[in-house]
Amino acid sequence: MYDTILVPTDGSDHAVRAAEHARYLADAFDATVHVVTVLDLQSAGGPFDAGGLGEEFVGHLEAQGEKALEAVRAVVDGDAVVTATLRGEPSETILAYAADHDVGLVAMGTHGRTGVDRYVAGSVTERVVSRSEAPVLTARATERSRVGDGYEEVLIPTDGSEPAGAAVEPGLAVAERTGARVHAVTVVDAGDAAASPEYSVPEEVTAHLETEGEAATEGIAAQARERGLEATTAVRTGVAASDLLAYADEHGVDLVAMGTAGRTGLTRYLMGSTTERLIRHAEMPVLAVNARDRAGD
């Protein structure tokens, strides 16, 4: 499924951590790893550099790019590794490279080298996650995100919608190759289902959502068991993002696999922004699967 894995890097610790997961998955899937760095000459020059960049400055950027490649190359070094220094707007260039090389998985850090240590709205990672046709694994450089002995617990959140289901096959494929236990979890976000903060969702509505959640999680578990995997299910009532993060911490989850869109309107109990929140805050890597086509967007 993942024959080619792309690792964009700016040399940050987060990019290196993502590369460690790429190397692990490349071994599991016998995949080729492509490592690229993108030189954004236009942004580097600034709005007042109409005359273009001098050779010395471009050389400095190229040296930085080579250093970024080397940091990742040391992690993924092997016979099946391709490296490239590209030029252009980073997110557009990464997406174009992925399309041109039939990339099956992109692995990248959630944070870059610029600004404070945070996931910035509108960042390169955010734009790649929202537009990539291939699943995107994002990682932060934390103690919890180390590959260690590999993946033993994989969490697949669901709200029963088709967009949320986009991550099921990619998540199960990883679990199958790594021998991980699958956790299928639904969080019934009753507050999000309410029309207004003053409106209290009737108990029968919550019960209906919980029943749907049980059916959705059992469906994923059944698919996992058909592959010979151990699987467990859970339906919780709370706030989707925070409860999923709490579940992941409680059960030592090594990877979260989820779609980038969920249900909308009054029936929404896995918010479309939940994936974004997990990418920002999860200590473990998140495998985000773009579900725009499935959502009809």
JSON list of N, CA and C in Angstrom, two decimals, residues 69-96:
[
{"chain": "A", "resi": 69, "resn": "LEU", "atom": "N", "xyz": [18.80, 17.88, 4.52]},
{"chain": "A", "resi": 69, "resn": "LEU", "atom": "CA", "xyz": [18.75, 16.55, 3.91]},
{"chain": "A", "resi": 69, "resn": "LEU", "atom": "C", "xyz": [19.63, 15.57, 4.67]},
{"chain": "A", "resi": 70, "resn": "GLU", "atom": "N", "xyz": [20.81, 16.01, 5.06]},
{"chain": "A", "resi": 70, "resn": "GLU", "atom": "CA", "xyz": [21.76, 15.14, 5.74]},
{"chain": "A", "resi": 70, "resn": "GLU", "atom": "C", "xyz": [21.21, 14.67, 7.08]},
{"chain": "A", "resi": 71, "resn": "ALA", "atom": "N", "xyz": [20.51, 15.58, 7.79]},
{"chain": "A", "resi": 71, "resn": "ALA", "atom": "CA", "xyz": [19.96, 15.22, 9.10]},
{"chain": "A", "resi": 71, "resn": "ALA", "atom": "C", "xyz": [18.96, 14.08, 8.97]},
{"chain": "A", "resi": 72, "resn": "VAL", "atom": "N", "xyz": [18.17, 14.09, 7.90]},
{"chain": "A", "resi": 72, "resn": "VAL", "atom": "CA", "xyz": [17.19, 13.04, 7.68]},
{"chain": "A", "resi": 72, "resn": "VAL", "atom": "C", "xyz": [17.82, 11.82, 7.03]},
{"chain": "A", "resi": 73, "resn": "ARG", "atom": "N", "xyz": [18.76, 12.05, 6.13]},
{"chain": "A", "resi": 73, "resn": "ARG", "atom": "CA", "xyz": [19.43, 10.95, 5.46]},
{"chain": "A", "resi": 73, "resn": "ARG", "atom": "C", "xyz": [20.11, 10.03, 6.46]},
{"chain": "A", "resi": 74, "resn": "ALA", "atom": "N", "xyz": [20.61, 10.60, 7.55]},
{"chain": "A", "resi": 74, "resn": "ALA", "atom": "CA", "xyz": [21.27, 9.81, 8.59]},
{"chain": "A", "resi": 74, "resn": "ALA", "atom": "C", "xyz": [20.28, 8.86, 9.28]},
{"chain": "A", "resi": 75, "resn": "VAL", "atom": "N", "xyz": [19.00, 9.25, 9.26]},
{"chain": "A", "resi": 75, "resn": "VAL", "atom": "CA", "xyz": [17.97, 8.43, 9.89]},
{"chain": "A", "resi": 75, "resn": "VAL", "atom": "C", "xyz": [17.45, 7.36, 8.95]},
{"chain": "A", "resi": 76, "resn": "VAL", "atom": "N", "xyz": [17.24, 7.69, 7.70]},
{"chain": "A", "resi": 76, "resn": "VAL", "atom": "CA", "xyz": [16.61, 6.77, 6.75]},
{"chain": "A", "resi": 76, "resn": "VAL", "atom": "C", "xyz": [17.60, 6.14, 5.80]},
{"chain": "A", "resi": 77, "resn": "ASP", "atom": "N", "xyz": [18.87, 6.29, 6.05]},
{"chain": "A", "resi": 77, "resn": "ASP", "atom": "CA", "xyz": [19.91, 5.84, 5.13]},
{"chain": "A", "resi": 77, "resn": "ASP", "atom": "C", "xyz": [19.71, 4.37, 4.75]},
{"chain": "A", "resi": 78, "resn": "GLY", "atom": "N", "xyz": [19.81, 4.09, 3.49]},
{"chain": "A", "resi": 78, "resn": "GLY", "atom": "CA", "xyz": [19.65, 2.74, 2.98]},
{"chain": "A", "resi": 78, "resn": "GLY", "atom": "C", "xyz": [19.74, 2.75, 1.47]},
{"chain": "A", "resi": 79, "resn": "ASP", "atom": "N", "xyz": [19.61, 1.58, 0.88]},
{"chain": "A", "resi": 79, "resn": "ASP", "atom": "CA", "xyz": [19.72, 1.49, -0.58]},
{"chain": "A", "resi": 79, "resn": "ASP", "atom": "C", "xyz": [18.54, 2.14, -1.28]},
{"chain": "A", "resi": 80, "resn": "ALA", "atom": "N", "xyz": [17.35, 2.06, -0.64]},
{"chain": "A", "resi": 80, "resn": "ALA", "atom": "CA", "xyz": [16.14, 2.56, -1.29]},
{"chain": "A", "resi": 80, "resn": "ALA", "atom": "C", "xyz": [15.79, 3.96, -0.79]},
{"chain": "A", "resi": 81, "resn": "VAL", "atom": "N", "xyz": [16.74, 4.88, -0.90]},
{"chain": "A", "resi": 81, "resn": "VAL", "atom": "CA", "xyz": [16.51, 6.26, -0.48]},
{"chain": "A", "resi": 81, "resn": "VAL", "atom": "C", "xyz": [16.87, 7.19, -1.63]},
{"chain": "A", "resi": 82, "resn": "VAL", "atom": "N", "xyz": [15.96, 8.11, -1.95]},
{"chain": "A", "resi": 82, "resn": "VAL", "atom": "CA", "xyz": [16.17, 9.11, -2.99]},
{"chain": "A", "resi": 82, "resn": "VAL", "atom": "C", "xyz": [16.12, 10.48, -2.34]},
{"chain": "A", "resi": 83, "resn": "THR", "atom": "N", "xyz": [17.06, 11.36, -2.67]},
{"chain": "A", "resi": 83, "resn": "THR", "atom": "CA", "xyz": [17.06, 12.71, -2.10]},
{"chain": "A", "resi": 83, "resn": "THR", "atom": "C", "xyz": [17.01, 13.75, -3.21]},
{"chain": "A", "resi": 84, "resn": "ALA", "atom": "N", "xyz": [16.43, 14.91, -2.88]},
{"chain": "A", "resi": 84, "resn": "ALA", "atom": "CA", "xyz": [16.33, 15.97, -3.87]},
{"chain": "A", "resi": 84, "resn": "ALA", "atom": "C", "xyz": [16.20, 17.32, -3.18]},
{"chain": "A", "resi": 85, "resn": "THR", "atom": "N", "xyz": [16.82, 18.34, -3.76]},
{"chain": "A", "resi": 85, "resn": "THR", "atom": "CA", "xyz": [16.64, 19.72, -3.34]},
{"chain": "A", "resi": 85, "resn": "THR", "atom": "C", "xyz": [15.78, 20.40, -4.39]},
{"chain": "A", "resi": 86, "resn": "LEU", "atom": "N", "xyz": [14.65, 20.92, -3.97]},
{"chain": "A", "resi": 86, "resn": "LEU", "atom": "CA", "xyz": [13.67, 21.51, -4.88]},
{"chain": "A", "resi": 86, "resn": "LEU", "atom": "C", "xyz": [13.56, 23.01, -4.64]},
{"chain": "A", "resi": 87, "resn": "ARG", "atom": "N", "xyz": [12.98, 23.72, -5.57]},
{"chain": "A", "resi": 87, "resn": "ARG", "atom": "CA", "xyz": [12.75, 25.15, -5.42]},
{"chain": "A", "resi": 87, "resn": "ARG", "atom": "C", "xyz": [11.28, 25.47, -5.69]},
{"chain": "A", "resi": 88, "resn": "GLY", "atom": "N", "xyz": [10.75, 26.38, -4.88]},
{"chain": "A", "resi": 88, "resn": "GLY", "atom": "CA", "xyz": [9.37, 26.79, -5.09]},
{"chain": "A", "resi": 88, "resn": "GLY", "atom": "C", "xyz": [8.67, 27.05, -3.77]},
{"chain": "A", "resi": 89, "resn": "GLU", "atom": "N", "xyz": [7.36, 27.31, -3.83]},
{"chain": "A", "resi": 89, "resn": "GLU", "atom": "CA", "xyz": [6.56, 27.45, -2.62]},
{"chain": "A", "resi": 89, "resn": "GLU", "atom": "C", "xyz": [6.47, 26.07, -1.99]},
{"chain": "A", "resi": 90, "resn": "PRO", "atom": "N", "xyz": [6.83, 25.90, -0.71]},
{"chain": "A", "resi": 90, "resn": "PRO", "atom": "CA", "xyz": [6.99, 24.58, -0.11]},
{"chain": "A", "resi": 90, "resn": "PRO", "atom": "C", "xyz": [5.80, 23.64, -0.26]},
{"chain": "A", "resi": 91, "resn": "SER", "atom": "N", "xyz": [4.61, 24.05, 0.17]},
{"chain": "A", "resi": 91, "resn": "SER", "atom": "CA", "xyz": [3.48, 23.11, 0.13]},
{"chain": "A", "resi": 91, "resn": "SER", "atom": "C", "xyz": [3.13, 22.71, -1.30]},
{"chain": "A", "resi": 92, "resn": "GLU", "atom": "N", "xyz": [3.12, 23.66, -2.22]},
{"chain": "A", "resi": 92, "resn": "GLU", "atom": "CA", "xyz": [2.81, 23.36, -3.61]},
{"chain": "A", "resi": 92, "resn": "GLU", "atom": "C", "xyz": [3.85, 22.42, -4.20]},
{"chain": "A", "resi": 93, "resn": "THR", "atom": "N", "xyz": [5.11, 22.67, -3.87]},
{"chain": "A", "resi": 93, "resn": "THR", "atom": "CA", "xyz": [6.20, 21.86, -4.42]},
{"chain": "A", "resi": 93, "resn": "THR", "atom": "C", "xyz": [6.16, 20.45, -3.86]},
{"chain": "A", "resi": 94, "resn": "ILE", "atom": "N", "xyz": [5.86, 20.32, -2.58]},
{"chain": "A", "resi": 94, "resn": "ILE", "atom": "CA", "xyz": [5.76, 18.99, -1.96]},
{"chain": "A", "resi": 94, "resn": "ILE", "atom": "C", "xyz": [4.61, 18.20, -2.57]},
{"chain": "A", "resi": 95, "resn": "LEU", "atom": "N", "xyz": [3.46, 18.85, -2.73]},
{"chain": "A", "resi": 95, "resn": "LEU", "atom": "CA", "xyz": [2.30, 18.17, -3.30]},
{"chain": "A", "resi": 95, "resn": "LEU", "atom": "C", "xyz": [2.55, 17.75, -4.75]},
{"chain": "A", "resi": 96, "resn": "ALA", "atom": "N", "xyz": [3.22, 18.62, -5.51]},
{"chain": "A", "resi": 96, "resn": "ALA", "atom": "CA", "xyz": [3.53, 18.30, -6.90]},
{"chain": "A", "resi": 96, "resn": "ALA", "atom": "C", "xyz": [4.50, 17.13, -6.98]}
]
